[in-house]
Amino acid sequence: MTNRIQSFEEYQKEYEKSINEPEAFWASKAKQFTWRKEWDKVLEWNFDEPKVEWFKGGKLNITENCLDRHLAERGDKPAIIWEPNDAEADARTYSYKELHSEVCTMANVLRNQGVKKGDRVCIYMPMIPELAFAVLACARIGAIHSVVFGGFSANAIADRINDAACSFVITSDGMYRGDKHLAVKETVDEALKKCNTVDKVLVVKYTDRKVDMVAARDFWYHDAVASASQDCQPEVMDAEDILFILYTSGSTGKPKGVVHTTGGYMVYSEYTFRNVFQYEEEDIYWCTADIGWITGHSYIIYGPLLAGATTIMFEGVPTWPDPGRFWQIVERHKVNIFYTAPTAIRALMTRKLDFVTKHDLSSLKVLGSVGEPINEEAWNWYRNNIGKNELPIVDTWWQTETGGIMISPLANHSPMKPGFATYPLPGVQPVLLDGDGNEIEENGVEGYLAVKFPWPGMLRTTYGDHERCRRTYFETYKGYYFTGDGARRDPQGLYRVIGRVDDVINVSGHRFGTAEIENAIDEHPHVVEAAVVGFPHDIKGQGIYAYVICSEDCMDEAQLIKEIDQEVVKHIGKVARPDKIQIVDDLPKTRSGKIMRRILRKVAEGDTSNLGDITTLLNPEAVQEIIDGRK
Ligand code: 7RM
């Protein structure tokens, strides 16, 4: 029996069924899993509070479904293949049996240290197998994981730890990224100076760099393992118990802790994985994302392991030691399904084709894209050079908040059109809204992308602040989940997601709020005001452009720019460094004092031909000034 959609006609039938009988539809997808107790009700919801509950009353543990469920049939099958940063070093493989015992061992280490169901555990680690063990070990014992991407700073970690009141941190003695070593443990130590909820730090020895161990707080994983059993009864969770928190940026203030729960997320991540990529039992699957982002959660760990797949975890970067690294890995592990981001494609397509052609890519069957709109040029390069001009590309649109893929072709079955995510998956009911919140029925239009019916993988709340969740996603358009994206629907009804319509910048597929970066810049004592906008960037999709007003007694400009850059690194992390910082005397404002971001975006883009009417501004002369000063 193959448990996936086999043709476009079948997709259409499934879609119909999922709309007409959503509960029966999702119940039929949930049945294959191991439930300790079946649910009482498939779905309860309203988008006003909002309240969304899937499989209520159901009892389960997601790791029992990722691991134990496969042992009889696939115990010796590779679950994780880990490819290290160092291209010369050997890969490491963990079978389902081995992964099971690693996860159980780490789960016991956590339990022995007093971590209980519902406790929040912050994980700040490199892409090494222990990161996957840590995530699953938390889920095993019902602790809530909050993974923080390795590129974030001590302050960003502290904010996330404090927001979720984490009691436990898992980290390592260091991390590699290309030819660099990053002092992960020191960053955690720095962060913890600002936190008072954490009482234990578990440290995985990896790079063997010397680190300070704080007595009674820090302990080594390899020491703790000695007294931990490999036998770990899973905590029995309610379907709606929290599985994890993952922080993501929005248009205002600090990042929000998006909350995903157990049962619905499980069903949705597996269903979408299997169908979008048309996964088959023997496939080797590789998603190049970092586990610090939602793509890594859903499509390196949970989705593939739930489906019993072999998933590759890559520690390194696409361009080191050379821009052939991805293709070398594809060849080495005979990868069948390859899932990456447009930014990586754009970075690699500028290099000599030799880096591609010298590798045997004949194992590839399906290519995927995620994180931002894929431009036609990148799509074509991907299709022609990696896809031998014949492989399907699934352009998958989704968000941290949606938990899994929402709009995407099904490989080999759906029509494809460069730049288009095409059709919604079964169970997903997208709409385009006009500025007044009315649904636009016809095709060949653009609008605000919203969803009018719940799906099992959707966020349930933002941690500790349900009202913020309601305001952010459910208030702008009453009765809908609002995505923050604008989209177009072509005459055939295919969707193309154009990008954010709020103050969120998408840099290489990573989301940053303009306000978040402005707040970091404002921390500099000589900064009076800052305005941050995105601008088109050849490789990253969008770059970050910061306009900064500094105080009269300002020191020299070059020095100030350096310090502002460091301020961003300090408060958010290297990932959010502005591409351009321009010191200005004034920012264009409306008479009510609002910064005219539209104009700033135009100038950042280098398009000053059509700035519209600026005479109504409070300070029209500021516009020419910033144009003249543009770097
Ligand atoms: C999975 C992920 C979400 C935002 C989203 C969009 C943009 C993602 C696509 C895309 C066009 C795509 N989660 N986005 N995928 N835009 N086509 N296929 O990226 O929370 O980090 O970002 O990314 O703007 O709202 S995320």
XYZ file of C-alpha atoms and ligand atoms in Angstrom:
657
model
C 0.000 0.000 0.000
C 1.322 3.426 -0.852
C -0.095 6.034 1.294
C 0.101 8.997 -1.030
C -1.710 10.760 -3.805
C -0.884 9.122 -7.153
C -2.187 11.539 -9.774
C -3.543 15.027 -10.290
C -7.074 13.632 -10.534
C -6.610 11.962 -7.189
C -5.351 15.253 -5.770
C -8.515 16.941 -6.954
C -10.657 14.264 -5.334
C -8.715 14.439 -2.094
C -8.997 18.201 -2.128
C -12.776 18.045 -2.590
C -13.112 15.588 0.230
C -10.888 17.644 2.516
C -13.118 20.670 2.015
C -16.465 18.911 2.220
C -15.616 16.632 5.104
C -12.520 18.001 6.781
C -12.960 15.972 9.944
C -13.376 12.648 8.181
C -10.515 13.552 5.878
C -7.998 14.313 8.625
C -9.197 11.456 10.821
C -8.360 9.081 7.969
C -4.814 10.526 7.816
C -4.383 10.311 11.585
C -5.391 6.643 11.823
C -2.048 5.198 10.702
C -0.267 6.582 13.768
C 0.134 5.064 17.200
C -2.349 6.663 19.581
C -2.410 5.566 23.211
C -6.024 6.671 23.158
C -8.041 7.780 20.150
C -9.365 11.337 20.023
C -12.897 12.237 21.104
C -13.356 15.021 18.588
C -11.398 15.682 15.396
C -11.795 19.465 15.315
C -13.105 22.290 17.418
C -12.430 25.837 16.367
C -13.237 29.476 16.088
C -10.966 32.146 14.627
C -12.262 34.842 17.005
C -10.517 33.893 20.233
C -8.849 32.097 18.339
C -9.259 28.514 19.511
C -8.169 25.589 17.380
C -8.102 22.036 18.712
C -7.359 18.979 16.622
C -7.808 15.390 17.785
C -8.903 16.551 21.202
C -8.809 13.861 23.865
C -6.302 11.862 21.822
C -3.234 10.626 23.702
C 0.120 9.963 22.107
C 3.820 10.620 22.045
C 5.255 11.931 18.783
C 8.602 10.152 19.260
C 6.831 6.842 19.595
C 5.550 7.619 16.106
C 8.912 8.835 14.796
C 10.887 5.943 16.246
C 9.243 3.008 18.077
C 6.577 2.578 15.415
C 9.258 1.881 12.802
C 11.458 -0.499 14.769
C 9.886 -3.767 13.702
C 9.851 -2.957 10.008
C 12.759 -0.510 9.639
C 14.957 -0.981 12.676
C 18.155 -1.236 10.627
C 17.213 1.339 8.023
C 19.213 4.588 8.225
C 17.116 7.239 9.944
C 19.669 10.053 9.993
C 22.744 10.423 7.840
C 24.906 13.173 9.247
C 27.254 14.927 6.858
C 29.827 17.011 8.756
C 31.126 20.475 7.937
C 34.500 19.014 7.008
C 34.171 17.567 3.513
C 37.063 15.171 4.140
C 35.540 13.646 7.264
C 33.288 10.594 7.245
C 29.534 10.856 7.415
C 27.801 9.192 10.344
C 24.683 7.087 10.027
C 22.117 6.260 12.702
C 19.641 3.501 12.028
C 16.141 3.780 13.455
C 17.219 1.404 16.214
C 20.298 3.474 17.010
C 18.444 6.757 16.861
C 15.821 5.308 19.178
C 18.401 4.392 21.772
C 20.252 7.723 21.446
C 17.024 9.624 21.972
C 15.982 7.457 24.905
C 19.391 7.921 26.491
C 19.302 11.672 26.189
C 15.690 11.692 27.399
C 16.831 9.851 30.525
C 19.657 12.322 31.045
C 17.087 15.112 30.995
C 14.737 13.210 33.298
C 17.580 12.444 35.702
C 18.275 16.164 35.868
C 14.694 16.819 36.851
C 13.287 17.990 33.510
C 9.549 17.243 33.482
C 6.595 17.381 31.147
C 5.767 20.986 30.280
C 9.205 22.393 31.200
C 10.793 24.580 28.534
C 14.196 23.581 27.229
C 16.268 25.942 25.112
C 18.473 24.212 22.543
C 21.365 26.222 21.081
C 23.529 23.875 19.081
C 25.351 23.236 15.839
C 23.857 20.919 13.215
C 25.230 17.752 14.777
C 23.293 14.537 15.472
C 22.997 15.463 19.170
C 20.796 18.385 18.124
C 18.282 15.970 16.641
C 18.602 13.744 19.713
C 17.967 16.761 21.941
C 14.836 17.811 20.089
C 13.416 14.300 20.171
C 14.533 13.690 23.764
C 12.486 16.693 24.858
C 9.480 15.410 22.959
C 10.004 11.965 24.491
C 9.540 13.294 28.019
C 6.977 15.955 27.160
C 9.343 18.882 27.666
C 8.774 21.789 25.283
C 11.738 22.493 23.032
C 12.676 25.966 21.955
C 15.466 25.716 19.406
C 17.435 28.921 18.884
C 19.352 29.201 15.612
C 23.137 29.109 16.055
C 23.563 32.480 14.324
C 21.715 34.386 17.050
C 23.514 36.454 19.670
C 23.605 36.132 23.453
C 20.981 38.850 23.797
C 18.657 37.123 21.364
C 19.068 33.855 23.268
C 18.398 35.604 26.562
C 15.208 37.182 25.196
C 13.949 33.792 24.066
C 14.901 32.018 27.286
C 13.216 34.691 29.365
C 10.075 34.842 27.258
C 9.492 31.116 27.694
C 11.000 30.917 31.204
C 13.217 28.004 30.156
C 14.700 26.024 33.029
C 17.207 24.070 31.001
C 19.656 24.713 28.155
C 21.335 22.221 25.841
C 24.434 23.420 23.999
C 27.899 22.320 22.876
C 31.522 23.306 23.386
C 31.686 24.880 19.964
C 30.514 24.855 16.399
C 31.979 24.891 12.894
C 30.705 26.866 9.974
C 32.869 26.571 6.885
C 36.376 27.534 7.966
C 35.154 29.274 11.116
C 34.777 28.103 14.684
C 32.049 29.689 16.805
C 32.174 29.768 20.574
C 28.661 28.580 21.275
C 29.130 27.857 24.970
C 30.580 31.313 25.664
C 27.548 32.815 23.965
C 25.256 30.797 26.220
C 27.260 31.875 29.285
C 26.882 35.479 28.205
C 23.138 35.033 27.662
C 22.591 33.405 31.021
C 23.888 36.501 32.822
C 20.535 37.972 31.865
C 18.386 34.977 32.780
C 17.323 33.682 36.153
C 15.087 30.762 35.239
C 17.788 28.389 34.005
C 19.271 26.018 36.549
C 21.042 23.461 34.383
C 23.116 23.536 31.199
C 23.896 20.313 29.382
C 27.030 20.573 27.235
C 27.827 18.207 24.368
C 31.548 17.791 23.722
C 32.129 18.241 20.021
C 34.904 20.597 18.946
C 36.947 19.881 22.058
C 37.617 23.560 22.636
C 38.205 24.528 26.218
C 35.098 26.005 27.824
C 34.300 27.205 31.334
C 31.950 24.938 33.237
C 29.937 26.675 35.931
C 29.813 24.479 39.021
C 26.392 23.021 39.910
C 24.940 24.462 36.703
C 26.863 23.004 33.774
C 27.490 19.343 33.118
C 28.909 17.303 30.259
C 26.689 15.078 28.216
C 29.279 12.297 27.974
C 29.518 12.191 31.776
C 25.771 12.093 32.257
C 25.309 9.334 29.690
C 27.246 6.886 31.844
C 24.401 6.641 34.331
C 21.512 6.944 31.855
C 19.564 3.923 30.695
C 18.639 3.365 27.045
C 15.142 2.513 28.071
C 12.762 5.408 28.268
C 9.014 5.171 28.512
C 7.517 8.008 26.482
C 5.439 10.573 28.322
C 1.834 10.207 27.226
C 0.741 13.572 25.857
C -2.596 15.093 24.999
C -2.973 15.830 21.308
C -3.145 19.527 22.216
C -0.190 19.563 24.609
C 2.588 21.859 23.414
C 5.308 20.140 21.401
C 7.518 23.144 20.759
C 7.955 26.886 20.672
C 9.803 28.508 17.798
C 10.491 32.240 17.745
C 9.802 34.205 14.608
C 9.921 37.875 13.733
C 6.911 39.977 12.979
C 6.359 43.604 12.121
C 6.345 44.821 15.711
C 8.513 44.407 18.771
C 10.302 41.296 19.844
C 10.005 37.946 18.086
C 6.965 35.876 19.001
C 7.065 32.341 20.327
C 4.948 30.425 17.841
C 3.383 27.443 19.597
C 2.793 24.091 17.914
C 1.018 21.212 19.596
C 1.472 17.482 19.312
C -1.255 15.623 17.424
C -2.145 18.002 14.634
C 1.465 18.926 13.905
C 2.352 15.235 13.688
C -0.395 14.415 11.220
C 0.241 17.502 9.118
C 4.038 17.343 8.889
C 3.934 13.704 7.835
C 1.097 14.089 5.339
C 2.671 17.071 3.616
C 6.136 15.492 3.538
C 4.886 12.302 1.938
C 2.670 13.941 -0.641
C 4.578 17.036 -1.702
C 7.846 15.180 -2.271
C 6.087 11.977 -3.315
C 8.320 10.163 -0.879
C 8.942 6.446 -1.525
C 10.294 3.959 0.994
C 13.838 3.687 -0.412
C 14.367 7.389 -1.028
C 17.285 9.300 0.428
C 15.962 12.688 1.361
C 17.919 15.855 2.040
C 16.673 19.191 3.277
C 19.539 21.709 3.543
C 17.836 23.949 6.121
C 19.067 24.487 9.664
C 17.061 22.911 12.473
C 16.958 26.365 14.051
C 14.212 27.274 11.569
C 10.785 25.745 11.052
C 11.867 24.049 7.826
C 14.379 22.034 9.820
C 11.817 21.110 12.473
C 9.165 19.926 10.039
C 11.241 18.636 7.135
C 14.527 17.433 8.586
C 13.220 15.923 11.783
C 9.524 15.357 12.249
C 8.007 14.864 8.790
C 10.675 12.492 7.429
C 11.062 10.465 10.630
C 7.305 10.117 10.992
C 7.263 8.742 7.451
C 10.121 6.333 8.243
C 12.442 8.059 5.786
C 16.215 8.470 5.683
C 16.919 12.131 6.333
C 20.277 13.837 5.814
C 21.496 16.433 8.264
C 24.257 18.700 6.916
C 26.420 20.707 9.266
C 28.203 22.875 6.728
C 27.566 25.599 4.188
C 26.916 25.435 0.415
C 30.077 27.248 -0.636
C 32.770 25.646 1.515
C 35.283 24.245 0.768
C 33.936 25.057 -2.684
C 30.593 25.781 -4.354
C 30.269 22.123 -5.348
C 29.681 20.983 -1.778
C 25.907 20.386 -2.164
C 26.385 18.381 -5.336
C 29.209 16.388 -3.840
C 26.864 15.368 -1.009
C 24.110 14.497 -3.465
C 26.558 12.240 -5.272
C 28.063 10.760 -2.109
C 24.740 9.749 -0.564
C 22.795 9.229 -3.790
C 20.205 11.754 -2.756
C 16.798 11.303 -4.390
C 14.869 14.238 -2.967
C 16.623 17.580 -2.507
C 15.000 20.537 -0.743
C 16.741 23.918 -0.497
C 16.210 27.685 -0.566
C 16.309 30.096 -3.529
C 19.111 32.054 -1.863
C 21.370 28.984 -2.021
C 20.479 28.441 -5.673
C 21.257 32.068 -6.494
C 24.584 31.887 -4.671
C 25.583 28.748 -6.584
C 24.350 29.728 -10.035
C 26.870 32.570 -10.236
C 29.757 30.088 -10.021
C 31.340 27.967 -12.709
C 29.021 25.224 -13.935
C 31.945 22.899 -13.480
C 31.107 22.698 -9.773
C 27.850 21.043 -10.778
C 28.818 19.002 -13.800
C 31.721 17.219 -12.173
C 29.275 15.463 -9.836
C 26.948 12.615 -10.637
C 23.452 13.881 -9.907
C 21.637 10.996 -11.551
C 20.063 9.856 -8.269
C 17.929 13.000 -8.026
C 14.185 12.618 -8.632
C 12.542 15.594 -6.967
C 13.728 19.147 -6.239
C 12.172 21.519 -3.733
C 12.350 25.217 -2.896
C 11.298 27.078 0.250
C 11.681 30.302 2.168
C 11.020 33.068 -0.315
C 9.723 33.636 -3.792
C 11.950 31.884 -6.320
C 12.727 34.129 -9.264
C 12.356 32.722 -12.748
C 16.084 32.793 -13.469
C 16.888 30.741 -10.387
C 14.009 28.361 -11.092
C 15.306 27.751 -14.613
C 18.883 27.272 -13.513
C 17.741 24.799 -10.854
C 15.568 22.912 -13.309
C 18.112 22.810 -16.142
C 21.352 22.223 -14.317
C 20.339 20.287 -11.244
C 17.107 18.859 -12.590
C 18.519 17.786 -15.995
C 15.682 19.754 -17.513
C 13.202 17.099 -16.474
C 12.820 16.899 -12.709
C 9.811 18.364 -10.951
C 10.446 21.387 -8.738
C 8.101 21.809 -5.817
C 7.979 25.484 -4.848
C 6.578 25.166 -1.340
C 4.920 28.152 0.312
C 4.415 28.054 4.052
C 5.395 29.744 7.304
C 6.634 29.107 10.834
C 3.032 29.620 11.865
C 1.562 27.105 9.433
C 3.748 24.257 10.736
C 3.947 22.637 7.330
C 3.682 23.226 3.594
C 0.423 24.914 2.526
C 0.625 25.701 -1.163
C 2.821 23.574 -3.412
C 2.825 21.292 -6.386
C 2.828 17.553 -5.698
C 5.963 16.284 -7.393
C 5.263 14.755 -10.812
C 1.504 15.263 -10.570
C 0.750 18.965 -10.402
C 1.341 21.503 -13.136
C 4.429 23.655 -12.604
C 4.995 27.274 -13.431
C 8.211 29.084 -12.476
C 7.653 31.318 -9.459
C 4.306 29.769 -8.636
C 3.600 27.615 -5.584
C 0.543 26.548 -7.631
C -2.318 24.881 -5.735
C -3.209 24.496 -2.061
C -2.635 21.105 -0.467
C -5.687 19.111 0.581
C -7.141 20.602 3.744
C -5.882 24.104 2.960
C -8.400 26.805 2.017
C -6.541 29.941 0.932
C -8.320 33.103 -0.126
C -7.247 36.446 -1.535
C -8.728 39.415 0.269
C -9.058 42.995 -0.895
C -8.188 45.937 1.365
C -11.652 45.785 2.967
C -11.348 42.136 3.808
C -13.678 40.864 1.093
C -12.805 37.624 -0.642
C -11.843 38.121 -4.264
C -13.548 35.334 -6.173
C -12.143 35.725 -9.651
C -8.784 34.629 -11.013
C -6.075 36.816 -12.511
C -5.945 39.022 -9.422
C -3.724 40.038 -6.518
C -4.680 40.315 -2.878
C -3.825 39.648 0.722
C -3.290 35.964 1.326
C -5.403 34.512 4.134
C -6.758 31.096 5.095
C -10.356 30.577 6.029
C -10.408 27.164 7.648
C -8.080 25.514 10.169
C -5.536 22.854 9.206
C -3.924 20.498 11.729
C -0.429 22.056 11.595
C -1.433 25.635 12.331
C -0.109 27.591 15.308
C -2.300 27.533 18.424
C -1.023 30.628 20.178
C 2.027 32.776 20.752
C 3.675 31.656 23.941
C 2.517 33.496 27.030
C 0.494 36.041 25.071
C -2.609 34.733 23.376
C -3.895 38.228 22.748
C -0.816 38.963 20.661
C -1.601 35.913 18.545
C -5.158 37.112 18.041
C -4.067 40.630 17.146
C -1.311 39.548 14.798
C -3.079 36.872 12.798
C -6.831 36.972 13.394
C -7.830 40.594 13.836
C -6.951 42.318 10.564
C -9.432 40.183 8.639
C -12.187 38.821 10.847
C -12.771 35.113 10.478
C -9.482 34.471 8.676
C -5.923 33.568 9.505
C -3.895 36.366 7.883
C -0.496 35.327 6.554
C 1.148 38.743 6.179
C 1.838 37.890 2.528
C 0.512 39.264 -0.700
C -0.210 36.832 -3.517
C -1.484 36.646 -7.050
C -3.766 34.034 -8.577
C -3.291 33.516 -12.279
C -6.150 32.856 -14.715
C -5.863 29.104 -14.028
C -6.086 29.590 -10.261
C -2.405 28.982 -9.569
C -0.964 30.929 -6.651
C 2.198 32.955 -6.689
C 3.224 34.356 -3.321
C 4.817 37.731 -3.955
C 6.132 38.575 -0.504
C 5.393 40.290 2.772
C 2.957 43.155 2.928
C 4.016 44.057 6.465
C 7.280 45.388 7.887
C 9.024 42.057 7.710
C 12.195 41.610 5.657
C 13.049 38.191 4.255
C 16.828 37.850 4.123
C 17.956 34.549 2.614
C 14.689 33.023 3.767
C 15.095 34.353 7.316
C 12.530 36.723 8.714
C 13.406 39.945 10.499
C 11.126 42.722 11.634
C 12.275 46.194 10.641
C 11.319 47.344 14.154
C 13.452 44.622 15.680
C 16.551 45.850 13.815
C 15.711 49.498 14.479
C 15.486 48.769 18.202
C 18.918 47.173 18.126
C 20.416 50.183 16.302
C 18.704 52.569 18.739
C 20.714 50.998 21.544
C 23.802 52.864 20.336
C 24.236 55.939 22.551
C 24.785 58.267 19.576
C 21.778 57.120 17.593
C 18.788 59.443 17.644
C 16.537 57.597 15.261
C 16.776 54.713 12.804
C 14.613 53.484 9.944
C 15.196 50.085 8.378
C 13.816 48.869 5.065
C 14.379 45.938 2.759
C 15.731 46.271 -0.773
C 16.111 43.737 -3.603
C 19.349 41.771 -3.273
C 20.714 39.468 -5.979
C 21.623 36.603 -3.688
C 19.726 37.105 -0.444
C 16.401 38.033 -1.995
C 16.214 41.046 0.253
C 18.969 43.024 1.876
C 18.757 45.247 4.948
C 19.166 49.009 4.514
C 19.402 51.185 7.609
C 19.038 54.965 7.662
C 20.346 56.412 10.880
C 20.223 59.864 12.431
C 22.944 60.421 14.982
C 23.433 63.050 17.621
C 25.306 66.297 17.057
C 28.396 65.217 18.930
C 28.775 62.263 16.600
C 32.243 60.843 16.131
C 33.538 60.012 12.669
C 31.064 58.361 10.366
C 33.024 55.254 9.426
C 33.556 54.443 13.079
C 29.911 55.004 13.900
C 28.782 52.722 11.076
C 31.050 49.987 12.421
C 29.597 50.389 15.878
C 26.019 50.338 14.640
C 26.782 47.142 12.785
C 28.164 45.664 16.003
C 25.073 46.783 17.877
C 22.925 44.675 15.560
C 25.300 41.723 15.907
C 25.083 42.094 19.665
C 21.326 42.357 19.980
C 20.177 39.989 17.257
C 23.121 38.230 15.642
C 25.292 38.199 12.551
C 22.355 36.997 10.478
C 20.667 40.387 10.786
C 23.611 42.632 9.885
C 22.558 45.533 7.651
C 23.996 45.476 4.133
C 24.041 49.241 4.104
C 24.033 51.828 6.831
C 23.556 55.426 5.759
C 23.974 58.259 8.236
C 21.411 60.957 7.487
C 20.512 64.337 8.980
C 16.804 63.742 8.745
C 14.236 61.134 7.726
C 11.309 62.004 5.445
C 8.173 62.225 7.578
C 4.512 62.929 7.150
C 2.975 65.871 8.943
C 1.798 63.499 11.653
C 5.408 62.421 12.171
C 5.320 59.013 10.521
C 8.427 57.911 8.669
C 7.697 57.551 4.936
C 9.056 54.058 4.464
C 7.787 53.912 0.902
C 10.269 56.628 -0.057
C 13.077 55.045 1.933
C 12.463 51.751 0.133
C 12.622 53.457 -3.250
C 15.879 55.195 -2.424
C 17.365 51.971 -1.042
C 16.386 50.265 -4.278
C 18.134 53.030 -6.214
C 14.907 53.960 -7.960
C 14.435 57.651 -7.421
C 12.672 58.385 -10.684
C 9.178 58.144 -9.309
C 8.906 59.017 -5.655
C 5.359 60.288 -5.936
C 4.195 63.525 -4.392
C 6.578 64.522 -1.660
C 5.440 68.101 -1.245
C 3.013 67.165 1.516
C 5.858 65.887 3.671
C 6.842 67.680 6.820
C 10.402 67.930 5.486
C 10.534 67.360 1.701
C 14.166 68.522 1.591
C 15.148 65.403 3.548
C 14.417 63.303 0.464
C 17.053 64.931 -1.759
C 19.499 64.743 1.094
C 19.183 61.001 1.468
C 19.335 60.512 -2.305
C 22.578 62.487 -2.451
C 24.025 60.604 0.482
C 23.119 57.146 -0.806
C 26.069 54.818 -0.934
C 8.973 28.062 5.660
C 9.359 29.470 5.977
C 7.662 32.626 5.987
C 7.615 33.662 4.892
C 6.294 33.684 4.170
C 6.693 34.214 2.808
C 8.051 33.608 2.573
C 8.254 31.118 2.262
C 7.819 30.907 0.137
C 7.711 32.266 0.483
C 7.150 32.783 -1.693
C 7.583 30.524 -1.228
N 8.879 29.984 7.131
N 7.993 32.358 1.810
N 8.162 30.226 1.257
N 7.378 33.192 -0.428
N 7.244 31.511 -2.103
N 7.682 29.259 -1.646
O 10.067 30.076 5.224
O 8.270 31.731 8.768
O 10.576 31.607 8.048
O 8.960 32.519 6.555
O 8.579 33.346 3.881
O 6.793 35.611 2.847
O 5.373 34.503 4.861
S 9.190 31.482 7.702
